[in-house]
Amino acid sequence: MSSVKNVLNFQTGLGVLANMFLLFFYAFIILGHRPKPTDMISCQLAFIHIVLLLTGADIWLTDIFVSLNIENDFKCKTTFYINRVMRGLSICITCLLSVFQAVTISPSSSFLAKFKYKLKKYMIRAFLFIWSFNLSLISNHIFYAGAIINVSVTNQMKVTKFCSLFPMNYIIRALILTVTISRDVFLVGVMLTTSAYMVIILFRHQRQCKHLHSLSHLRASPEKRATQTILLLVVFFVVMYWVDFIISSSAVLLWMYDPVTLSVQKFVMNVYPTITPLVQISSDNRIINMLKSLRSKCHQIF
């Protein structure tokens, strides 16, 4: 188990560092330059993933809470609630990123074209709605999460190192699962629909460029690179999210979590927030050019 713990800690550390780099980069772009509409979404997604990774790291948080002398029940409810909220926000913001990119690259003759110049106004409203919705939807988890007492007596289900879920009525459990599944199915459906729409647009654009013999322009298109990156993130997210959802839903329905299942789920859950910033860093020309400039300056100094 120590090797598994080391892998999870390395995964968490890598994900936190990469997302912090992205967070500072996009914050600098937003404050100092004219940002793209998707920059604000990516900045928020980086922040969400940092919190998601930190609230899922038992060892790191245990040390912090011990130093602050905080009661186990409070830290359990707090971390469990924040972690679940961030998981919901992750799928919502990823869906929003996909939708806004689809609007950004839509042709001027399409229905979505009229929303292009109002993206910033719609984005702020979307952020407020998404945060309010997830904060209220996950609030019921506070009542069913608490510090571990005695699993054999109270029939608790251990979900983290210091936290467990209390038994709940089967109807309530089914209702929570139904609402969560409905939200996820809707959002994944929207992501897949916008992804298919973007693939069609890219395919049509590629055919036009071939017809006009300007393939070099196609390869240099920043819109195309950004769209391909978001398509990759969406596909990757859908696969990882549903693997995680199947594991967690099965565990809740059967009311049974074992250490191996917990470790596998934590690894799967952290794959997307760890890989996402690495993909964005490697595909954003602004970041690549900045890193090349820093490297050349370091060579000149040393």
Tab-separated table of C-alpha atoms in Angstrom:
chain	number	residue	atom	x	y	z
A	1	MET	CA	0.000	0.000	0.000
A	2	SER	CA	2.962	2.331	0.546
A	3	SER	CA	3.829	2.177	-3.184
A	4	VAL	CA	0.217	2.974	-4.091
A	5	LYS	CA	0.271	5.885	-1.661
A	6	ASN	CA	3.480	7.184	-3.230
A	7	VAL	CA	1.914	7.015	-6.706
A	8	LEU	CA	-1.152	8.920	-5.506
A	9	ASN	CA	0.995	11.545	-3.786
A	10	PHE	CA	3.139	11.996	-6.906
A	11	GLN	CA	0.004	12.282	-9.042
A	12	THR	CA	-1.463	14.884	-6.669
A	13	GLY	CA	1.766	16.881	-6.481
A	14	LEU	CA	2.199	16.926	-10.265
A	15	GLY	CA	-1.420	17.940	-10.805
A	16	VAL	CA	-1.317	20.733	-8.210
A	17	LEU	CA	1.932	22.217	-9.586
A	18	ALA	CA	0.733	22.087	-13.220
A	19	ASN	CA	-2.636	23.638	-12.355
A	20	MET	CA	-0.986	26.362	-10.252
A	21	PHE	CA	1.219	27.255	-13.224
A	22	LEU	CA	-1.852	27.479	-15.459
A	23	LEU	CA	-3.791	29.476	-12.846
A	24	PHE	CA	-1.058	32.124	-12.555
A	25	PHE	CA	-0.552	32.227	-16.328
A	26	TYR	CA	-4.233	32.755	-17.143
A	27	ALA	CA	-4.623	35.236	-14.263
A	28	PHE	CA	-1.721	37.232	-15.739
A	29	ILE	CA	-3.307	37.088	-19.214
A	30	ILE	CA	-6.727	38.136	-17.886
A	31	LEU	CA	-5.378	41.036	-15.804
A	32	GLY	CA	-2.708	42.328	-18.151
A	33	HIS	CA	-3.892	41.558	-21.675
A	34	ARG	CA	-7.014	41.012	-23.717
A	35	PRO	CA	-8.010	37.443	-22.847
A	36	LYS	CA	-9.915	35.000	-24.986
A	37	PRO	CA	-13.341	33.981	-23.634
A	38	THR	CA	-12.027	30.468	-22.978
A	39	ASP	CA	-9.084	31.834	-20.917
A	40	MET	CA	-11.412	32.791	-18.071
A	41	ILE	CA	-12.994	29.339	-18.153
A	42	SER	CA	-9.590	27.615	-18.189
A	43	CYS	CA	-8.430	29.786	-15.275
A	44	GLN	CA	-11.433	28.751	-13.201
A	45	LEU	CA	-10.999	25.111	-14.202
A	46	ALA	CA	-7.379	25.206	-12.997
A	47	PHE	CA	-8.500	26.596	-9.608
A	48	ILE	CA	-11.209	23.921	-9.294
A	49	HIS	CA	-8.728	21.156	-10.055
A	50	ILE	CA	-6.250	22.452	-7.454
A	51	VAL	CA	-8.929	22.343	-4.754
A	52	LEU	CA	-10.190	18.964	-6.020
A	53	LEU	CA	-6.717	17.418	-5.812
A	54	LEU	CA	-5.949	18.909	-2.391
A	55	THR	CA	-9.254	17.822	-0.817
A	56	GLY	CA	-8.655	14.295	-2.108
A	57	ALA	CA	-5.168	14.084	-0.557
A	58	ASP	CA	-5.721	12.553	2.882
A	59	ILE	CA	-2.137	12.868	4.125
A	60	TRP	CA	-1.684	16.533	3.218
A	61	LEU	CA	-4.962	17.612	4.777
A	62	THR	CA	-4.500	15.475	7.876
A	63	ASP	CA	-1.271	17.289	8.715
A	64	ILE	CA	-2.921	20.684	8.156
A	65	PHE	CA	-5.968	19.877	10.296
A	66	VAL	CA	-3.848	18.401	13.086
A	67	SER	CA	-1.736	21.566	13.225
A	68	LEU	CA	-4.920	23.681	13.390
A	69	ASN	CA	-6.425	21.397	16.076
A	70	ILE	CA	-9.742	21.049	14.190
A	71	GLU	CA	-12.291	18.403	15.215
A	72	ASN	CA	-12.510	15.278	13.045
A	73	ASP	CA	-16.233	15.600	12.315
A	74	PHE	CA	-15.898	19.197	11.085
A	75	LYS	CA	-12.900	18.477	8.862
A	76	CYS	CA	-14.647	15.415	7.457
A	77	LYS	CA	-17.822	17.284	6.520
A	78	THR	CA	-15.842	20.223	5.139
A	79	THR	CA	-13.429	18.263	2.947
A	80	PHE	CA	-16.086	15.799	1.755
A	81	TYR	CA	-18.493	18.612	0.825
A	82	ILE	CA	-15.830	20.722	-0.943
A	83	ASN	CA	-14.498	17.691	-2.817
A	84	ARG	CA	-17.966	16.738	-4.075
A	85	VAL	CA	-18.724	20.335	-5.073
A	86	MET	CA	-15.457	20.541	-7.016
A	87	ARG	CA	-16.217	17.269	-8.809
A	88	GLY	CA	-19.558	18.698	-9.909
A	89	LEU	CA	-17.961	21.985	-10.932
A	90	SER	CA	-15.313	20.126	-12.937
A	91	ILE	CA	-17.867	18.490	-15.223
A	92	CYS	CA	-19.931	21.708	-15.486
A	93	ILE	CA	-16.969	23.952	-16.352
A	94	THR	CA	-15.584	21.396	-18.819
A	95	CYS	CA	-18.994	21.353	-20.502
A	96	LEU	CA	-19.017	25.166	-20.533
A	97	LEU	CA	-15.559	25.206	-22.113
A	98	SER	CA	-16.769	22.888	-24.868
A	99	VAL	CA	-19.883	24.987	-25.533
A	100	PHE	CA	-17.980	28.292	-25.665
A	101	GLN	CA	-15.366	26.896	-28.033
A	102	ALA	CA	-18.147	25.629	-30.301
A	103	VAL	CA	-19.648	29.127	-30.329
A	104	THR	CA	-16.215	30.705	-30.938
A	105	ILE	CA	-15.444	28.676	-34.073
A	106	SER	CA	-18.994	28.635	-35.465
A	107	PRO	CA	-19.363	30.206	-38.949
A	108	SER	CA	-20.882	33.666	-39.256
A	109	SER	CA	-23.907	32.183	-41.028
A	110	SER	CA	-24.779	29.793	-38.187
A	111	PHE	CA	-27.317	30.277	-35.389
A	112	LEU	CA	-24.560	30.371	-32.731
A	113	ALA	CA	-22.737	33.251	-34.444
A	114	LYS	CA	-24.972	35.870	-32.806
A	115	PHE	CA	-23.711	34.807	-29.359
A	116	LYS	CA	-20.017	35.354	-30.225
A	117	TYR	CA	-19.911	38.996	-29.186
A	118	LYS	CA	-21.845	38.394	-25.958
A	119	LEU	CA	-19.739	35.545	-24.613
A	120	LYS	CA	-18.312	37.524	-21.692
A	121	LYS	CA	-21.760	38.567	-20.451
A	122	TYR	CA	-23.155	35.038	-20.796
A	123	MET	CA	-20.036	33.574	-19.180
A	124	ILE	CA	-20.437	35.535	-15.925
A	125	ARG	CA	-24.088	34.487	-15.702
A	126	ALA	CA	-23.139	30.887	-16.424
A	127	PHE	CA	-20.487	30.949	-13.675
A	128	LEU	CA	-22.977	32.269	-11.108
A	129	PHE	CA	-25.585	29.672	-12.036
A	130	ILE	CA	-23.112	26.757	-12.068
A	131	TRP	CA	-21.613	27.617	-8.671
A	132	SER	CA	-25.027	28.218	-7.058
A	133	PHE	CA	-26.447	25.010	-8.499
A	134	ASN	CA	-23.576	22.790	-7.339
A	135	LEU	CA	-23.266	24.375	-3.888
A	136	SER	CA	-26.965	23.732	-3.244
A	137	LEU	CA	-27.147	20.321	-4.924
A	138	ILE	CA	-24.307	18.824	-2.863
A	139	SER	CA	-25.423	20.401	0.435
A	140	ASN	CA	-27.262	17.211	1.467
A	141	HIS	CA	-23.904	15.396	1.708
A	142	ILE	CA	-23.088	17.344	4.883
A	143	PHE	CA	-25.768	15.441	6.828
A	144	TYR	CA	-24.552	11.987	5.768
A	145	ALA	CA	-20.796	12.471	6.191
A	146	GLY	CA	-18.867	12.397	9.452
A	147	ALA	CA	-15.805	11.197	11.303
A	148	ILE	CA	-15.231	7.434	11.567
A	149	ILE	CA	-16.501	6.024	14.873
A	150	ASN	CA	-16.998	2.261	14.678
A	151	VAL	CA	-17.772	0.751	11.272
A	152	SER	CA	-18.973	-2.597	12.628
A	153	VAL	CA	-21.527	-0.976	14.942
A	154	THR	CA	-22.843	1.984	12.977
A	155	ASN	CA	-22.589	0.423	9.490
A	156	GLN	CA	-20.615	3.403	8.206
A	157	MET	CA	-18.923	3.289	4.814
A	158	LYS	CA	-15.347	4.568	4.843
A	159	VAL	CA	-14.705	6.975	1.941
A	160	THR	CA	-11.440	8.623	3.037
A	161	LYS	CA	-8.746	8.092	5.674
A	162	PHE	CA	-10.716	9.959	8.361
A	163	CYS	CA	-14.211	10.215	6.880
A	164	SER	CA	-17.188	7.935	6.314
A	165	LEU	CA	-20.769	8.029	5.076
A	166	PHE	CA	-23.578	7.275	7.527
A	167	PRO	CA	-26.418	4.923	6.539
A	168	MET	CA	-29.219	6.680	4.685
A	169	ASN	CA	-32.719	5.732	3.664
A	170	TYR	CA	-32.809	3.752	0.415
A	171	ILE	CA	-35.293	6.229	-1.130
A	172	ILE	CA	-33.048	9.196	-0.276
A	173	ARG	CA	-30.023	7.336	-1.609
A	174	ALA	CA	-31.845	6.540	-4.870
A	175	LEU	CA	-33.093	10.143	-5.169
A	176	ILE	CA	-29.595	11.613	-4.747
A	177	LEU	CA	-28.205	9.131	-7.256
A	178	THR	CA	-30.998	9.898	-9.753
A	179	VAL	CA	-30.443	13.672	-9.576
A	180	THR	CA	-26.668	13.242	-9.925
A	181	ILE	CA	-27.011	10.850	-12.870
A	182	SER	CA	-29.499	13.178	-14.586
A	183	ARG	CA	-27.091	16.106	-14.253
A	184	ASP	CA	-24.136	14.100	-15.536
A	185	VAL	CA	-26.016	12.520	-18.447
A	186	PHE	CA	-27.272	15.954	-19.544
A	187	LEU	CA	-23.829	17.576	-19.333
A	188	VAL	CA	-22.051	14.694	-21.054
A	189	GLY	CA	-24.723	14.787	-23.761
A	190	VAL	CA	-24.096	18.510	-24.293
A	191	MET	CA	-20.328	17.909	-24.423
A	192	LEU	CA	-20.670	15.130	-26.978
A	193	THR	CA	-23.086	17.212	-29.081
A	194	THR	CA	-20.796	20.261	-29.140
A	195	SER	CA	-17.799	18.020	-29.799
A	196	ALA	CA	-19.546	16.463	-32.800
A	197	TYR	CA	-20.452	19.979	-34.006
A	198	MET	CA	-16.809	21.121	-33.719
A	199	VAL	CA	-15.572	18.021	-35.569
A	200	ILE	CA	-17.994	18.782	-38.422
A	201	ILE	CA	-16.818	22.416	-38.586
A	202	LEU	CA	-13.150	21.362	-38.609
A	203	PHE	CA	-13.835	18.791	-41.318
A	204	ARG	CA	-15.607	21.345	-43.501
A	205	HIS	CA	-12.852	23.890	-42.943
A	206	GLN	CA	-10.216	21.315	-43.883
A	207	ARG	CA	-12.031	20.484	-47.119
A	208	GLN	CA	-12.286	24.177	-48.009
A	209	CYS	CA	-8.597	24.716	-47.312
A	210	LYS	CA	-7.668	21.718	-49.462
A	211	HIS	CA	-9.814	23.110	-52.231
A	212	LEU	CA	-8.057	26.472	-51.947
A	213	HIS	CA	-4.614	24.847	-51.647
A	214	SER	CA	-3.836	26.599	-48.349
A	215	LEU	CA	-3.057	23.727	-46.001
A	216	SER	CA	-0.294	25.732	-44.316
A	217	HIS	CA	-2.899	28.175	-43.059
A	218	LEU	CA	-4.936	25.286	-41.685
A	219	ARG	CA	-1.993	23.911	-39.728
A	220	ALA	CA	-1.172	27.353	-38.332
A	221	SER	CA	-4.748	28.122	-37.232
A	222	PRO	CA	-4.817	28.761	-33.463
A	223	GLU	CA	-8.579	28.159	-33.450
A	224	LYS	CA	-8.036	24.694	-34.857
A	225	ARG	CA	-5.372	23.844	-32.264
A	226	ALA	CA	-7.550	25.136	-29.427
A	227	THR	CA	-10.535	23.170	-30.701
A	228	GLN	CA	-8.511	19.957	-31.026
A	229	THR	CA	-7.213	20.420	-27.470
A	230	ILE	CA	-10.713	20.883	-26.078
A	231	LEU	CA	-11.983	17.879	-28.049
A	232	LEU	CA	-9.186	15.777	-26.562
A	233	LEU	CA	-9.994	17.009	-23.049
A	234	VAL	CA	-13.710	16.336	-23.488
A	235	VAL	CA	-13.189	12.770	-24.734
A	236	PHE	CA	-10.673	12.088	-21.975
A	237	PHE	CA	-12.977	13.594	-19.358
A	238	VAL	CA	-15.997	11.563	-20.448
A	239	VAL	CA	-14.058	8.288	-20.226
A	240	MET	CA	-12.441	9.036	-16.832
A	241	TYR	CA	-15.577	10.561	-15.312
A	242	TRP	CA	-17.789	7.621	-16.107
A	243	VAL	CA	-15.237	5.087	-14.860
A	244	ASP	CA	-15.125	7.038	-11.601
A	245	PHE	CA	-18.919	7.367	-11.538
A	246	ILE	CA	-19.472	3.631	-12.058
A	247	ILE	CA	-17.067	2.799	-9.220
A	248	SER	CA	-18.570	5.307	-6.761
A	249	SER	CA	-22.212	4.534	-7.694
A	250	SER	CA	-21.663	0.786	-7.341
A	251	ALA	CA	-20.031	1.326	-3.950
A	252	VAL	CA	-22.910	3.507	-2.717
A	253	LEU	CA	-25.601	1.110	-3.970
A	254	LEU	CA	-23.850	-1.911	-2.454
A	255	TRP	CA	-22.775	0.185	0.554
A	256	MET	CA	-19.300	-1.277	0.454
A	257	TYR	CA	-15.878	0.331	-0.016
A	258	ASP	CA	-12.592	-1.525	0.371
A	259	PRO	CA	-9.065	-0.014	0.415
A	260	VAL	CA	-8.290	-1.246	-3.121
A	261	THR	CA	-11.480	0.292	-4.530
A	262	LEU	CA	-10.760	3.563	-2.728
A	263	SER	CA	-7.231	3.716	-4.150
A	264	VAL	CA	-8.361	2.881	-7.703
A	265	GLN	CA	-11.169	5.440	-7.569
A	266	LYS	CA	-8.866	8.143	-6.210
A	267	PHE	CA	-6.335	7.474	-8.962
A	268	VAL	CA	-9.014	7.557	-11.683
A	269	MET	CA	-10.621	10.675	-10.207
A	270	ASN	CA	-7.275	12.514	-10.188
A	271	VAL	CA	-6.227	11.532	-13.717
A	272	TYR	CA	-8.286	14.232	-15.469
A	273	PRO	CA	-7.287	17.199	-13.237
A	274	THR	CA	-3.649	16.066	-13.526
A	275	ILE	CA	-3.552	15.529	-17.297
A	276	THR	CA	-5.661	18.579	-18.256
A	277	PRO	CA	-3.071	21.281	-17.393
A	278	LEU	CA	-0.277	19.290	-19.051
A	279	VAL	CA	-2.292	19.060	-22.279
A	280	GLN	CA	-3.148	22.766	-22.150
A	281	ILE	CA	0.459	23.781	-21.447
A	282	SER	CA	1.791	21.676	-24.332
A	283	SER	CA	-0.812	22.979	-26.822
A	284	ASP	CA	-0.999	26.711	-25.990
A	285	ASN	CA	1.444	28.656	-28.186
A	286	ARG	CA	1.482	31.560	-25.737
A	287	ILE	CA	2.820	29.309	-22.981
A	288	ILE	CA	5.265	27.566	-25.327
A	289	ASN	CA	6.629	30.896	-26.573
A	290	MET	CA	6.921	32.199	-23.014
A	291	LEU	CA	8.862	29.097	-21.909
A	292	LYS	CA	11.148	29.348	-24.958
A	293	SER	CA	11.795	33.007	-24.177
A	294	LEU	CA	12.631	32.170	-20.548
A	295	ARG	CA	14.951	29.381	-21.657
A	296	SER	CA	16.821	31.659	-24.069
A	297	LYS	CA	17.208	34.316	-21.364
A	298	CYS	CA	18.567	31.695	-18.955
A	299	HIS	CA	21.096	30.593	-21.592
A	300	GLN	CA	22.198	34.210	-22.051
A	301	ILE	CA	22.653	34.706	-18.312
A	302	PHE	CA	24.511	31.457	-17.648
